[in-house]
Amino acid sequence: MLQIKNIKKTYHTGNLIQKALDDVSLNLRDNEFVAILGPSGSGKTTLLNIIGGLDQYDDGDLIINGISTKNYTDKDWDSYRNHSVGFVFQSYNLIPHQTLLQNVELALTISGISKEERRKRAIEALDAVGLKEQMHKKPSQLSGGQMQRVSLARALVNNPDILLADEPTGALDTQTSHQVMDLLKDVVKDRLVVMVTHNPELADEYATRIVKVRDGKILNDSNPLTREETARLSDQPEHKNLGKTSMSFLTALSLSFNNLKTKKARTILTAFAGSIGIIGIALILSLSTGVNDYITSIEKETLSEYPIQIQKMTSSMMSMMISMMSDDQAPDGDYVEEFPTLNMMAGGKSSNDLKSFKSYLDSHQELLDPYVRSIEYKYSLTPQIFRYEDQDIYQVCPDPVTQAMFGSSGMVSSMLTSTSMAEMFQELPEDPNLYQSQYELKAGTWPKNANEAVLVLDSTGLMSDVLSYSLGLRSGKELDDVLKVLQSKDGGKLDVKKEHWTYDDILGRSFKVLSSSQFYEYDSKFKVWSDKKDNADFLKNAVDKGIDLKITGIASPAKGESVTMLTQGIYYTPELMDQLIKIAADSDVVKAQLKTPKINIMTRDEFGKKPKDSAFSNEDLFTVDEKAFAEAFRIDESKMNLDTSAFSDMNINPADLNLSGIMDFSSLAQALPAMNAETFNQIMNGAIKPVTEETMKEIFTNV
Ligand code: ADP
Ligand code: MG
């Protein structure tokens, strides 16, 4: 139901003030064919454009499905326009050098739908308007009536609830007009069609309701809402404040899958994606009915943005989310019942033995190849990156701002680091084909070796001011002041003025990169290794010897690219990582530790006896927790030997691999028994439509 309430619209051109709509109110049914009739200049187009979100009203309200649009954000409008409304214009607005098929497909591009699905739907839409045979022609090879039918197909390909047509037959002769109108009439069956015309005969013949306008006012309405219908309207709760606060996460998502492209939604989602993976996103999205259509289209493209991630340690948000959504009732008795939060938090944790998993993947390359676009490895090694500013040394990675805000413990931090969304320095994928085509290089070159890095801007071509500190464009002294405020107990006001930088300011910015193993020195007096990072002279000496890193390029998402792989940040190459891993592996401190795997070389205590030094995490790279492995993979520990035969024991049958998509899910599912292979497959193939709480529990119970 669309409600137009006391809408006013005035155009100002120079000194001229033109009232286009003067207090217009109109309620439209979900399913009717409304003709808006009136002389030229009476405000018809303005009204239609406001209904379709193409133009903003000055005053009054447009209420869509009981929700006021007063607090709609640009994104809400985008989503409404892209998914709820189809437009047909008098002038067709087809793109001349593209085929009919491409023209119709284009309307789907914006919705983040896969190529094959787009093609399929576009052909169906062209078929519906009787132009399937001509789909490879260009618009110039068509008659006016045919072109209008193409634009009708384009308007309908998204299956919108509302179809808006502005003088669709204005340029057509009578006979062709009737053909187009017949098609329009077909369309109306299950949606609202609003057509602007100045042809009263056409309105009479086809519309179920005629609204006459003149001078921006409604003169006459042939079929207004009955008293009962109006009463039902006012029964409907009207959510007056659809503001940021009243819109739930799920509602926000359900507004459209398109929101995924926006930074904010992506930030939220990436956080979830990191811990629960792409399946989680599919589930979250499919919970809200509005997006089921799009679930079926989560394919390769989307996977490039939200790859399946398998982490050594994960804390799943899923059990939390399930509990948030469960409708456990408070008990009726005179007692207070507990809500089992702790079990859920513990249940969300799991660990995988990625070393063995990697050797399994490595030894089954040919088997995996047809199903995988790319497998990338990340190591839990945070490069220690510094920059010089005059005589001073500032550490820029790990990012000091994130550390100040979130500290280094707890779920938030693990969520942030696991998705690396908070880290300004990040690693490029090994395969440049995965991302380079999605970006436009604004200046310089893509990094080619360990000494080069690229600055990636966000989807709007901006970069956060936090990055300016990382890059040294803003001074370290200023950052110290900022951090003081961020860390202070009672908050405080910051007044960081917006700045802009030239490409030349940014290119050539340089850093020094160290492995954290380089902070440790043997103390022969106490016979322990100790962290000397806090010693200024030691640090300076170490940083001087670090690997040089320089910004050689600036990239931003290419125009029209809806799915991009990298979030904003400074990206270094996997080669840099390789060098750091080698430095760590070759370092005396790591060698010493490997020599006495049971004894903590920092404290000379036995591991496990006392809390180990959490500052040193490189051991993650070199030791295998057999018990954790057994738990993760549910294999009898006695049968365990850490080589690939552990996996052949699991009896993975290549014939089970029937996935149309991306990865070897059956064996993956076997490796992670919590995932049921069948369900996994169904989700990835889009076979599961509305996912119920039950299904979610089924899949994630053991994760
Ligand atoms: P119709 O579609 O019924 O011909 P419009 O809605 O296009 O009428 O226009 C209504 C009035 O608003 C007209 O007087 C027109 O000149 C004015 N108008 C419409 N759009 C604009 C605009 N973008 N800028 C200035 N005046 C406009
Ligand atoms: Mg007009």
XYZ file of C-alpha atoms in Angstrom, residues 126-463:
338
model
C 11.743 -10.409 -23.280
C 9.715 -13.517 -23.974
C 6.868 -12.097 -21.920
C 6.701 -9.039 -24.181
C 7.003 -11.151 -27.314
C 10.524 -10.129 -28.283
C 12.570 -13.187 -27.410
C 13.374 -13.884 -31.059
C 14.793 -10.407 -31.505
C 16.884 -10.300 -28.381
C 20.188 -9.903 -30.202
C 19.020 -6.866 -32.174
C 19.924 -3.294 -31.292
C 17.167 -0.782 -30.398
C 17.642 1.086 -33.686
C 16.452 -1.989 -35.559
C 13.079 -1.856 -33.807
C 9.848 0.044 -34.199
C 8.683 2.454 -31.480
C 6.164 -0.037 -30.125
C 8.808 -2.728 -29.955
C 11.206 -0.406 -28.147
C 8.538 0.394 -25.599
C 7.991 -3.320 -25.098
C 11.718 -3.715 -24.413
C 11.591 -0.989 -21.814
C 8.596 -2.744 -20.283
C 10.612 -5.958 -20.139
C 13.419 -4.002 -18.524
C 11.054 -2.527 -15.950
C 9.643 -5.930 -15.073
C 12.778 -8.020 -14.996
C 13.320 -7.229 -11.309
C 9.744 -8.290 -10.604
C 8.870 -4.996 -8.904
C 5.707 -4.459 -6.848
C 5.071 -1.155 -8.510
C 5.260 -0.240 -12.178
C 5.390 3.451 -13.041
C 4.859 4.562 -16.623
C 5.164 8.156 -17.786
C 3.222 8.617 -21.010
C 4.356 5.222 -22.269
C 2.377 5.570 -25.469
C 3.060 9.264 -25.966
C 5.229 8.614 -28.986
C 3.211 5.769 -30.495
C 0.381 5.580 -33.001
C -3.034 4.361 -31.897
C -2.670 0.746 -32.946
C 0.772 0.307 -31.384
C -0.441 2.153 -28.288
C -3.107 -0.491 -27.843
C -0.574 -3.295 -28.151
C 1.567 -1.741 -25.441
C -1.464 -1.038 -23.253
C -2.609 -4.663 -23.589
C 0.756 -5.758 -22.277
C 0.586 -3.238 -19.434
C -2.842 -4.543 -18.516
C -1.424 -8.074 -18.291
C 1.226 -6.841 -15.964
C -1.179 -5.287 -13.531
C -2.519 -8.647 -12.352
C -0.384 -8.799 -9.275
C 0.995 -5.325 -8.878
C 0.289 -1.641 -8.744
C 0.571 0.146 -12.071
C 0.526 3.927 -12.166
C 0.446 5.384 -15.641
C 0.614 9.041 -16.558
C -1.175 9.991 -19.747
C -2.941 12.854 -21.398
C -5.030 10.508 -23.489
C -8.470 10.118 -21.806
C -9.596 7.299 -24.158
C -6.684 5.082 -23.244
C -7.264 5.806 -19.552
C -10.955 4.919 -19.848
C -10.307 1.735 -21.707
C -7.514 0.261 -19.600
C -7.317 1.802 -16.146
C -9.351 0.644 -13.163
C -9.061 4.073 -11.625
C -8.584 7.538 -13.074
C -7.097 10.381 -11.076
C -7.355 13.803 -12.689
C -4.815 16.472 -11.798
C -4.588 20.147 -12.622
C -2.212 22.827 -11.394
C -0.610 20.456 -8.945
C -3.887 19.472 -7.266
C -6.141 16.432 -7.529
C -9.387 17.388 -9.232
C -11.137 14.088 -9.296
C -10.627 10.437 -8.320
C -12.866 7.846 -10.018
C -12.268 5.064 -7.512
C -10.949 6.304 -4.182
C -10.496 3.942 -1.255
C -13.775 2.909 0.358
C -14.495 3.818 3.928
C -13.615 0.251 5.023
C -10.356 0.329 3.118
C -9.441 3.644 4.652
C -10.373 2.354 8.098
C -8.145 -0.659 7.577
C -5.378 1.739 6.674
C -5.583 3.597 9.938
C -5.686 0.287 11.830
C -2.334 -0.506 10.367
C 0.387 0.512 12.738
C 2.222 3.327 11.118
C 5.880 3.268 11.978
C 6.404 6.956 12.152
C 10.057 6.896 12.975
C 11.800 4.584 10.651
C 15.044 6.113 11.743
C 18.375 4.578 12.333
C 17.299 3.445 15.729
C 14.060 1.749 14.909
C 15.290 -0.152 11.910
C 16.592 -3.509 12.998
C 19.605 -5.101 11.475
C 17.501 -7.603 9.629
C 15.072 -5.020 8.356
C 17.974 -3.009 7.123
C 19.297 -6.021 5.301
C 15.962 -7.070 3.980
C 15.556 -3.685 2.394
C 17.877 -5.075 -0.155
C 20.771 -7.250 -0.938
C 21.968 -4.196 -2.738
C 22.885 -2.797 0.635
C 25.760 -5.198 0.626
C 27.485 -2.794 -1.640
C 27.275 0.000 0.833
C 30.102 0.403 3.203
C 28.126 0.333 6.383
C 26.237 -2.842 5.692
C 29.413 -4.393 4.449
C 31.206 -3.550 7.624
C 28.541 -5.222 9.708
C 28.352 -8.181 7.407
C 32.056 -8.645 7.053
C 32.260 -8.916 10.781
C 29.784 -11.736 10.672
C 31.267 -13.194 7.527
C 34.614 -13.568 9.179
C 33.292 -15.727 11.900
C 30.578 -17.689 10.220
C 31.551 -17.527 6.590
C 29.502 -17.121 3.506
C 26.904 -19.630 4.622
C 26.186 -17.437 7.543
C 25.477 -14.546 5.274
C 23.183 -16.654 3.191
C 21.363 -17.632 6.327
C 21.134 -14.168 7.756
C 19.831 -12.838 4.521
C 17.413 -15.626 3.895
C 15.871 -15.068 7.277
C 14.259 -11.970 5.981
C 11.757 -12.831 3.360
C 12.475 -9.946 1.063
C 15.771 -11.288 -0.137
C 15.133 -14.944 -0.821
C 15.357 -14.301 -4.511
C 18.868 -13.103 -4.143
C 20.094 -16.015 -2.123
C 19.858 -18.222 -5.146
C 22.308 -15.984 -6.869
C 25.118 -16.010 -4.356
C 27.807 -17.422 -6.554
C 31.381 -16.851 -7.579
C 31.068 -13.095 -7.713
C 29.895 -12.820 -4.181
C 32.431 -15.334 -3.034
C 35.169 -13.041 -4.168
C 33.920 -10.525 -1.674
C 32.986 -12.995 1.016
C 35.219 -15.993 0.486
C 34.778 -19.097 2.552
C 37.229 -18.720 5.369
C 38.478 -21.524 7.511
C 40.300 -20.311 10.552
C 42.341 -22.026 13.161
C 40.254 -20.602 15.936
C 36.838 -19.260 15.375
C 34.220 -17.991 17.665
C 30.959 -18.429 15.921
C 28.342 -15.750 16.206
C 25.765 -18.216 15.069
C 24.727 -19.654 18.397
C 24.393 -16.125 19.688
C 22.237 -15.148 16.812
C 20.061 -18.175 17.179
C 19.498 -17.317 20.776
C 18.696 -13.743 19.902
C 16.067 -14.936 17.505
C 14.596 -17.745 19.543
C 11.281 -16.922 21.099
C 11.819 -18.504 24.474
C 9.031 -17.367 26.705
C 9.578 -16.125 30.194
C 8.236 -18.692 32.668
C 4.831 -18.190 34.231
C 5.830 -18.997 37.817
C 7.138 -16.795 40.619
C 10.741 -17.345 39.812
C 13.486 -15.948 37.703
C 14.932 -18.209 35.073
C 18.447 -18.021 33.720
C 19.306 -17.510 30.154
C 22.181 -19.806 29.118
C 24.611 -17.298 27.652
C 27.878 -18.876 28.784
C 27.284 -22.264 27.212
C 26.509 -20.593 23.974
C 29.640 -18.522 24.016
C 31.764 -21.568 24.754
C 29.889 -23.601 22.182
C 30.733 -21.035 19.582
C 34.433 -21.719 19.863
C 36.181 -24.313 17.818
C 39.585 -24.938 16.374
C 40.854 -26.533 13.187
C 44.223 -27.999 12.309
C 44.972 -25.969 9.265
C 48.455 -27.371 8.770
C 47.103 -30.815 8.028
C 44.219 -29.368 6.110
C 46.642 -27.463 3.917
C 48.716 -30.541 3.167
C 45.513 -32.327 2.291
C 44.528 -29.555 -0.100
C 48.035 -29.425 -1.554
C 48.064 -33.138 -2.282
C 44.629 -33.105 -3.881
C 45.087 -30.204 -6.255
C 43.707 -31.866 -9.408
C 40.708 -33.055 -7.492
C 39.875 -29.622 -6.186
C 40.722 -27.592 -9.268
C 37.380 -27.834 -11.056
C 35.549 -26.609 -7.987
C 37.797 -23.893 -6.710
C 38.600 -20.567 -8.173
C 41.432 -19.943 -5.828
C 42.719 -21.082 -2.473
C 44.609 -18.502 -0.491
C 46.451 -18.884 2.769
C 46.881 -16.311 5.452
C 49.179 -16.724 8.400
C 48.430 -15.418 11.829
C 51.515 -13.322 11.641
C 50.928 -9.636 12.031
C 53.680 -7.695 10.330
C 55.156 -5.122 12.680
C 55.212 -1.956 10.622
C 56.828 1.320 11.585
C 57.375 4.688 10.026
C 59.872 7.423 10.721
C 58.845 10.956 11.444
C 61.916 13.120 11.861
C 63.812 11.351 14.647
C 60.803 9.528 15.991
C 59.528 6.058 15.239
C 55.802 5.373 15.128
C 54.273 1.942 14.918
C 51.424 1.843 12.394
C 50.639 -1.877 12.334
C 49.013 -3.286 14.388
C 46.892 -0.200 14.121
C 47.195 1.952 17.251
C 43.693 3.386 16.909
C 42.060 -0.040 16.890
C 44.193 -1.098 19.813
C 43.114 1.970 21.723
C 39.460 1.388 20.955
C 39.168 -2.336 21.407
C 42.285 -3.507 23.170
C 43.724 -6.831 22.221
C 41.400 -9.178 24.013
C 37.884 -10.382 23.827
C 35.423 -11.206 21.143
C 35.249 -7.819 19.471
C 38.934 -7.851 18.886
C 39.025 -11.409 17.618
C 36.145 -10.626 15.327
C 37.877 -7.530 14.067
C 41.228 -9.147 13.509
C 39.756 -12.265 12.014
C 38.157 -10.171 9.339
C 41.104 -7.802 9.339
C 38.571 -5.058 8.902
C 40.167 -2.950 11.547
C 43.717 -3.354 10.373
C 44.936 -0.646 8.045
C 47.656 -2.892 6.614
C 46.428 -5.989 4.872
C 47.717 -8.704 2.587
C 46.829 -8.875 -1.088
C 45.537 -12.169 -2.437
C 48.184 -14.185 -4.230
C 46.230 -14.275 -7.460
C 45.964 -10.767 -8.995
C 43.134 -11.964 -11.248
C 40.963 -12.122 -8.180
C 40.935 -8.405 -7.605
C 42.773 -6.305 -10.194
C 39.927 -6.206 -12.689
C 37.629 -4.860 -9.980
C 39.803 -1.815 -9.408
C 40.931 1.215 -11.266
C 44.495 2.241 -10.664
C 44.310 5.967 -9.914
C 48.052 6.499 -9.763
C 51.281 4.516 -9.804
C 51.459 0.757 -10.200
C 50.214 -2.371 -8.488
C 52.848 -3.707 -6.071
C 55.138 -6.240 -7.711
C 57.386 -7.338 -4.867
C 57.849 -7.442 -1.137
C 58.915 -3.810 -0.982
C 55.808 -2.393 -2.610
C 52.293 -1.707 -1.375
C 49.119 -0.164 -2.744
C 46.608 2.122 -1.074
C 43.055 0.930 -1.746
C 40.281 3.469 -1.319
C 36.776 2.555 -0.233
C 33.850 2.056 -2.569
C 33.167 5.779 -2.689
C 36.788 6.641 -3.433
C 37.480 8.040 0.027
C 39.857 6.943 2.722
